[in-house]
mmCIF file of C-alpha atoms in Angstrom:
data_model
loop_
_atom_site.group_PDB
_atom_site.id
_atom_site.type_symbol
_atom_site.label_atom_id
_atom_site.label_comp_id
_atom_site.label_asym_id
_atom_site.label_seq_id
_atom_site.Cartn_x
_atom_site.Cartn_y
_atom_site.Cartn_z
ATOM 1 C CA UNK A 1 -9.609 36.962 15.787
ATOM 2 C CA UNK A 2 -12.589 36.064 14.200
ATOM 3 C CA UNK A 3 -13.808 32.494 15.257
ATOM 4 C CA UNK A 4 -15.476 30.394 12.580
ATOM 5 C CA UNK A 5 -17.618 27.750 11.911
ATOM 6 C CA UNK A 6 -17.854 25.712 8.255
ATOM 7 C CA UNK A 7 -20.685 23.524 7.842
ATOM 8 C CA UNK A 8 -20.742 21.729 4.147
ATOM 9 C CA UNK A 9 -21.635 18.064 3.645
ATOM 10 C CA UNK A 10 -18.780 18.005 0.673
ATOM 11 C CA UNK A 11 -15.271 17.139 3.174
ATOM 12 C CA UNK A 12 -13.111 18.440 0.049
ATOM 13 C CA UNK A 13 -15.192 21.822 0.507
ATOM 14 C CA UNK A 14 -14.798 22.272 3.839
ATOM 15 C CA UNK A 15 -10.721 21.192 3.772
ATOM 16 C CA UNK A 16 -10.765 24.531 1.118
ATOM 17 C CA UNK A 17 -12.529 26.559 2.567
ATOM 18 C CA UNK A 18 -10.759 26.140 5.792
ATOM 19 C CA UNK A 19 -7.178 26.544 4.024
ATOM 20 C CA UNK A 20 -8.219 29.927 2.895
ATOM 21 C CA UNK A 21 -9.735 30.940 6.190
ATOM 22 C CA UNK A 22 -6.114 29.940 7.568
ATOM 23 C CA UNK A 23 -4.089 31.520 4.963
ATOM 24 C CA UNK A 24 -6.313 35.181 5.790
ATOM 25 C CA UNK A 25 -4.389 35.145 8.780
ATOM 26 C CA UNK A 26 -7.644 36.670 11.223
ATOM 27 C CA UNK A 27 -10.126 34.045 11.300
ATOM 28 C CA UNK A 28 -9.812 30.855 13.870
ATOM 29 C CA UNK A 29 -12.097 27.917 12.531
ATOM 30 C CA UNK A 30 -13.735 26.550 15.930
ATOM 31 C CA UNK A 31 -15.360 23.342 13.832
ATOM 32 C CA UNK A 32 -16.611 21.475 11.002
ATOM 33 C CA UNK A 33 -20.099 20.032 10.401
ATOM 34 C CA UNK A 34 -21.196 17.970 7.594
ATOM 35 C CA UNK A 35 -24.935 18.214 7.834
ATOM 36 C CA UNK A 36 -27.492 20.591 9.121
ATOM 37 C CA UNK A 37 -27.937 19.130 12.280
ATOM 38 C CA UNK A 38 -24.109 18.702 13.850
ATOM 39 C CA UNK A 39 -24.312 22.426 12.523
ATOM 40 C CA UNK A 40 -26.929 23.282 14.588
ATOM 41 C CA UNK A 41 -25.445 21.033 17.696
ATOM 42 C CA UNK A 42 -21.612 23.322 16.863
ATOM 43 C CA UNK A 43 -23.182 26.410 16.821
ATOM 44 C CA UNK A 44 -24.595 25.766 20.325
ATOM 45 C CA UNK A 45 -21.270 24.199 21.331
ATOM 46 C CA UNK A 46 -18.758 26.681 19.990
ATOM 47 C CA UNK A 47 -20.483 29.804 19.668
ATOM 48 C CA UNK A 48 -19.001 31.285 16.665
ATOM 49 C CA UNK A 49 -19.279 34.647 15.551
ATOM 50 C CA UNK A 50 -19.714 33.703 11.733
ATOM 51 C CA UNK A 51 -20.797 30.397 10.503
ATOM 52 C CA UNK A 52 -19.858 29.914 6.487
ATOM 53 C CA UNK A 53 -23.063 27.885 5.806
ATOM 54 C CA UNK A 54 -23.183 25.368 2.721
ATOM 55 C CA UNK A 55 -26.879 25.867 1.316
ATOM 56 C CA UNK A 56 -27.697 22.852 -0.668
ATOM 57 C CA UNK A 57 -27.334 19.984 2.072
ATOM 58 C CA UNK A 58 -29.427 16.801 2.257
ATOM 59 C CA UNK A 59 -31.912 16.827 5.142
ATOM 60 C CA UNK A 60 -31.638 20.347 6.879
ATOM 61 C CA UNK A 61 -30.114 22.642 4.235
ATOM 62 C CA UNK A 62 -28.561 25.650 4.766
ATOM 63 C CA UNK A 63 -31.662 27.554 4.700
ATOM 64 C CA UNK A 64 -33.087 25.401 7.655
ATOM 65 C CA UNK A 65 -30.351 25.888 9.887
ATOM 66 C CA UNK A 66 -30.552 29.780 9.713
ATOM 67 C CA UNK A 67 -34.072 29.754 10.939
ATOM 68 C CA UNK A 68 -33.219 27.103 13.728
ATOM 69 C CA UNK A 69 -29.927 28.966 15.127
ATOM 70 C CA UNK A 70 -30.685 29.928 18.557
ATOM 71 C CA UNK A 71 -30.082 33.604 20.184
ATOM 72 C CA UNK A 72 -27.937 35.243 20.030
ATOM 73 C CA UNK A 73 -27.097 34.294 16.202
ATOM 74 C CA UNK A 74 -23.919 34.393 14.926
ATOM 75 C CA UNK A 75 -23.030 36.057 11.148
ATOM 76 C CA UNK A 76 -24.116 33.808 8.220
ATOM 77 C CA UNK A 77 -22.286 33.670 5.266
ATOM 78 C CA UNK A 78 -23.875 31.155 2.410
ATOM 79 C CA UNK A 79 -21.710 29.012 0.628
ATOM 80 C CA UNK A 80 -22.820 27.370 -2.370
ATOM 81 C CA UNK A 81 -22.724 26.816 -5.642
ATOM 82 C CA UNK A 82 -26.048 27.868 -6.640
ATOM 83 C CA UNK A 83 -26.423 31.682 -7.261
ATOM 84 C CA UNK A 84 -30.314 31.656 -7.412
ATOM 85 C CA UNK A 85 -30.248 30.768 -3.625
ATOM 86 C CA UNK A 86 -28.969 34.534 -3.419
ATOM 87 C CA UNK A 87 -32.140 36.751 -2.777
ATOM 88 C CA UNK A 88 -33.143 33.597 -0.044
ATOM 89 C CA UNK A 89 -29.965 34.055 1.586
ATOM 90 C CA UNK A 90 -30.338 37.138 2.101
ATOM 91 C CA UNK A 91 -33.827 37.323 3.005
ATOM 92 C CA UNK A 92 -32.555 35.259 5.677
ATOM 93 C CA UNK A 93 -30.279 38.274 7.258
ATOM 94 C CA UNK A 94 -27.214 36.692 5.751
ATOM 95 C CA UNK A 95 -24.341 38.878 5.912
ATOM 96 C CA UNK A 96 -22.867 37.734 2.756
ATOM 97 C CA UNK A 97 -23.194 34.969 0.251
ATOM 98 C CA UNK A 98 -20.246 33.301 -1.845
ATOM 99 C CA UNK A 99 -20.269 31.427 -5.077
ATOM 100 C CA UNK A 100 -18.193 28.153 -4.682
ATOM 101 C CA UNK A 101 -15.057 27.622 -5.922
ATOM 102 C CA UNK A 102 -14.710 30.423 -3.427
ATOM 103 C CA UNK A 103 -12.821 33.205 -5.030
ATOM 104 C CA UNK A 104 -9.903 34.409 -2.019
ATOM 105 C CA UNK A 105 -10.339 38.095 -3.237
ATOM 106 C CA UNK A 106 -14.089 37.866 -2.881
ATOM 107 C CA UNK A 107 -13.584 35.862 0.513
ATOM 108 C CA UNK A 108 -10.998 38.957 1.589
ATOM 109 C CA UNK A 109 -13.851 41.235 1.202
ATOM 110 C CA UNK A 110 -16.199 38.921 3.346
ATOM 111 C CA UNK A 111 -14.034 39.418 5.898
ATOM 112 C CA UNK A 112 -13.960 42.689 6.289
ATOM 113 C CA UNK A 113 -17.596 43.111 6.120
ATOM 114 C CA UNK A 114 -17.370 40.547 9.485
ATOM 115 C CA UNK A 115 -14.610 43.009 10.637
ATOM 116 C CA UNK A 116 -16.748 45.773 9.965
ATOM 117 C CA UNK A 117 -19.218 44.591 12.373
ATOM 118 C CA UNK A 118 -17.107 44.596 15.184
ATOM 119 C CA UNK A 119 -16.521 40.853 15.136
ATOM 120 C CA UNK A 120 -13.220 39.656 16.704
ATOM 121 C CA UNK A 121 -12.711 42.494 18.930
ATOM 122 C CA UNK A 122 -13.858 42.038 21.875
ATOM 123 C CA UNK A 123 -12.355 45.087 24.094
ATOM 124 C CA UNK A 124 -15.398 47.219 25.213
ATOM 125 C CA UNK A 125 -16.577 50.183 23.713
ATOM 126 C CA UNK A 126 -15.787 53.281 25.424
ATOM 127 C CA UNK A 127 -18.401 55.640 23.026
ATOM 128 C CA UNK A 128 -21.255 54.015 21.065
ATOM 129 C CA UNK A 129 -21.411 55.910 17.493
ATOM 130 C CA UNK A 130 -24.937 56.652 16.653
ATOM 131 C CA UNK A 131 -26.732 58.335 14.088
ATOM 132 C CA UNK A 132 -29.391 61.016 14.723
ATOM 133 C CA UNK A 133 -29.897 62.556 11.325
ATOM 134 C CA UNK A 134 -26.811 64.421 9.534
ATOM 135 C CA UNK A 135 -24.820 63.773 13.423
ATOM 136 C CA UNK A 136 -22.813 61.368 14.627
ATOM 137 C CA UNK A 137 -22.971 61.241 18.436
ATOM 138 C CA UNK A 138 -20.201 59.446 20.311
ATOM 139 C CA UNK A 139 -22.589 57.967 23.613
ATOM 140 C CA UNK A 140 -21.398 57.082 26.808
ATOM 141 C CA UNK A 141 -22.210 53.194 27.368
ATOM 142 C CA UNK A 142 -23.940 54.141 31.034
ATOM 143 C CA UNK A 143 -26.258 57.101 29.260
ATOM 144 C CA UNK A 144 -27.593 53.478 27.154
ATOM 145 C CA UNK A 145 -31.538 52.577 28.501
ATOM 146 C CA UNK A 146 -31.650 49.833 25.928
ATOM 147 C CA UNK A 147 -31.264 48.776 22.110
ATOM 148 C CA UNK A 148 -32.839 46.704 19.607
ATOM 149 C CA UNK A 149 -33.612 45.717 15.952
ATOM 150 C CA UNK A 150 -36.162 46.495 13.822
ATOM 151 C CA UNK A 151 -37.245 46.796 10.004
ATOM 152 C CA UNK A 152 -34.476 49.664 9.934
ATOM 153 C CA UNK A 153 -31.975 48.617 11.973
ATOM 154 C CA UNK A 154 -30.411 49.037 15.531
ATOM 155 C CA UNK A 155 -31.735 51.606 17.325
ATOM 156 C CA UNK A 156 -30.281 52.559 20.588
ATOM 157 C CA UNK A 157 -32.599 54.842 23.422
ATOM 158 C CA UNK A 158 -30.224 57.346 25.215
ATOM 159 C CA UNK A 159 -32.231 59.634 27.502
ATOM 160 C CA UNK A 160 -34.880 58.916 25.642
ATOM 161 C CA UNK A 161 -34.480 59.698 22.759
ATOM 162 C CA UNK A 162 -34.199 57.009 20.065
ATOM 163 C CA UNK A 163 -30.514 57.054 17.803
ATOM 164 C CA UNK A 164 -29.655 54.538 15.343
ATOM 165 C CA UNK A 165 -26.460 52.369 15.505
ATOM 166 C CA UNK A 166 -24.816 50.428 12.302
ATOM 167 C CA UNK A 167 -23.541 47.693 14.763
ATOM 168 C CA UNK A 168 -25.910 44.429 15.253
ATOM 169 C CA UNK A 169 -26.882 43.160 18.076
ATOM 170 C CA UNK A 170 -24.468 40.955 18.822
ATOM 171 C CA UNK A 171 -21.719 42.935 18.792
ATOM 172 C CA UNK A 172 -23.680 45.148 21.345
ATOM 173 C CA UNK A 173 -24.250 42.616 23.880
ATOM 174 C CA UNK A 174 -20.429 41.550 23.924
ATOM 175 C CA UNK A 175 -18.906 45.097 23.988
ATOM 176 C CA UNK A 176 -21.128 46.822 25.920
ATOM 177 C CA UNK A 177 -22.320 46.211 29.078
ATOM 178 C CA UNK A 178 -26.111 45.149 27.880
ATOM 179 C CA UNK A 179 -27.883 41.703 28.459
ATOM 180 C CA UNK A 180 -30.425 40.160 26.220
ATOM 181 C CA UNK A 181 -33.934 40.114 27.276
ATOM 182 C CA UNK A 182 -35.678 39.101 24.048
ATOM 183 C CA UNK A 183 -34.677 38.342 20.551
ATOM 184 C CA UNK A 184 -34.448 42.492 19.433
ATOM 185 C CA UNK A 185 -33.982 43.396 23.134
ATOM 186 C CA UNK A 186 -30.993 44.348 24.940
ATOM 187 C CA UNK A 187 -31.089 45.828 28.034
ATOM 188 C CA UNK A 188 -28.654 48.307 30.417
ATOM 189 C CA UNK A 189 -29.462 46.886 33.904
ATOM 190 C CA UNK A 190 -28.666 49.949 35.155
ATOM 191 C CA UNK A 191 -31.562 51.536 33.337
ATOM 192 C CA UNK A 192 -34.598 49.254 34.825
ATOM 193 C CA UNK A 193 -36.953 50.903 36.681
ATOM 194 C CA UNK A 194 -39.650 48.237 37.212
ATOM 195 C CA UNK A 195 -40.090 44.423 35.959
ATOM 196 C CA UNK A 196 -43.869 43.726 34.936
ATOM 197 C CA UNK A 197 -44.813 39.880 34.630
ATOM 198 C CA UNK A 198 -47.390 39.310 31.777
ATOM 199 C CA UNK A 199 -48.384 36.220 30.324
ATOM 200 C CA UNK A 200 -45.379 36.224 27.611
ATOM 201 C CA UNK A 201 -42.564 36.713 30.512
ATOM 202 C CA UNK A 202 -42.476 40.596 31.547
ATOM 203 C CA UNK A 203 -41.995 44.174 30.458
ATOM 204 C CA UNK A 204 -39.049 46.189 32.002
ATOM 205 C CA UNK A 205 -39.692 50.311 32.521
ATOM 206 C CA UNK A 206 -36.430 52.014 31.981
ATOM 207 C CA UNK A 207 -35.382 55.188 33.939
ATOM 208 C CA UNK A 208 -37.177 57.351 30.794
ATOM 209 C CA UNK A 209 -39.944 55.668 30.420
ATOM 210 C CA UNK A 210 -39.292 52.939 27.715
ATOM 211 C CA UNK A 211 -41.105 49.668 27.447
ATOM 212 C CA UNK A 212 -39.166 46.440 26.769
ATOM 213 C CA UNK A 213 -40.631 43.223 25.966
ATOM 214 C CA UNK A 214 -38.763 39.955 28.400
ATOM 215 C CA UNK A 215 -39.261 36.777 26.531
ATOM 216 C CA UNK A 216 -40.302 33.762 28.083
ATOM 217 C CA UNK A 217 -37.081 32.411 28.130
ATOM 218 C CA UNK A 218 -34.860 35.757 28.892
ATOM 219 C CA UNK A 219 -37.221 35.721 32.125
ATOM 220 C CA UNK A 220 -36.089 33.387 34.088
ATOM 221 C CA UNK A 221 -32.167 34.627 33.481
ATOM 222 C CA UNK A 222 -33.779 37.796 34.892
ATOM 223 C CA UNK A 223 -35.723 36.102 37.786
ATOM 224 C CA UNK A 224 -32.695 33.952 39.013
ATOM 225 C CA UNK A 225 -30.063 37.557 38.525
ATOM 226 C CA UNK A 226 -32.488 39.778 40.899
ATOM 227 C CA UNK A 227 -34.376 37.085 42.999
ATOM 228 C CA UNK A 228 -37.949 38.118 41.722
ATOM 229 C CA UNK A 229 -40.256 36.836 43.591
ATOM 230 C CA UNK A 230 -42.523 36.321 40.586
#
């Protein structure tokens, strides 16, 4: 089950949106906000995987309360009636962007782009698919030293060497047994070799020699889980 959150500042939009939602049968709407901030204060609340997020909004817009969602970010899906807001929207890592009166065909295919990405199913993974060239290797969650994002993608390091995944992060951390250390960072416990404390937070060694960043506020999750005595 997918878990939703709609945030529009039109009631009549949200009451529509949220029938359709309903009538797909997969999708459990979690809560409502009409303006960027109770949008910001649900998110933190309910944790949703996707938030359908209403663009044009008085005070924070849509637009604001992508770049204010805290980590680990759920899917966004705009919502609007504005198509020039498109190339924005997705500059902003949206997953998808409807055109309202929102079309249920073109909201069916939303979906399974969320489905796609793992969303809603939350047993764990027992092989990782990832891409090394041409190959598709199936990897055993244990042989993971870490994963993250960059311009490209996910990658994923297995025994050092670096494959690429198609699944975000997100879907990594809650089907595998990984913890966030950063924003891009995700991190097999099993895999840490040494914890470095630096002026940003720390840097974690992994078993082969890989170099992940700790965030300032990943660091003290890490301190309080092993007792550092940093």
């Amino acid at each position: 089950m997918i878990r939703a959150l709609i945030v529009d500042d039109e009631p009549l939009a949200r009451e529509e949106l949220a029938a359709l939602l309903e009538e797909a049968g997969s999708v459990e709407v979690v809560g409502e906000a009409g303006n960027g901030k109770d949008a910001l204060l649900q998110a933190r609340a309910t944790q949703p995987d996707v938030i359908f997020l209403d663009v044009d909004m008085p005070g924070l817009n849509g637009l604001d309360v992508s770049s204010l969602l805290a980590d680990p970010r759920p899917l966004l899906v705009f919502v609007t009636a504005h198509q020039e807001y498109a190339l924005t929207a997705f500059e902003q890592e949206a997953l998808d962007y409807l055109l309202k009166p929102v079309n249920p065909e073109r909201l069916a295919r939303t979906l399974k782009r969320i489905q796609a990405q793992g969303v809603g199913e939350m047993e764990p993974l027992e092989r990782l698919a990832c891409h090394q060239g041409n190959r598709v290797r199936l990897v055993l969650p244990a042989d993971i030293d870490c994963a993250y994002v960059d311009l490209t993608g996910t990658q994923v390091q297995v025994g050092g060497e670096e494959l690429h995944c198609q699944l975000p992060l997100k879907t990594l951390e809650s089907r595998l047994p990984l913890i966030r250390v950063h924003r891009q960072y995700l991190i097999n416990i099993d895999a840490i070799r040494a914890i470095t404390q630096n002026e940003g937070g720390a840097e974690i060694e992994t078993r082969h020699g890989a170099r992940v960043p700790v965030s300032r506020r990943y660091f003290k999750l890490l301190k309080d889980k092993f007792l550092l005595p940093f």
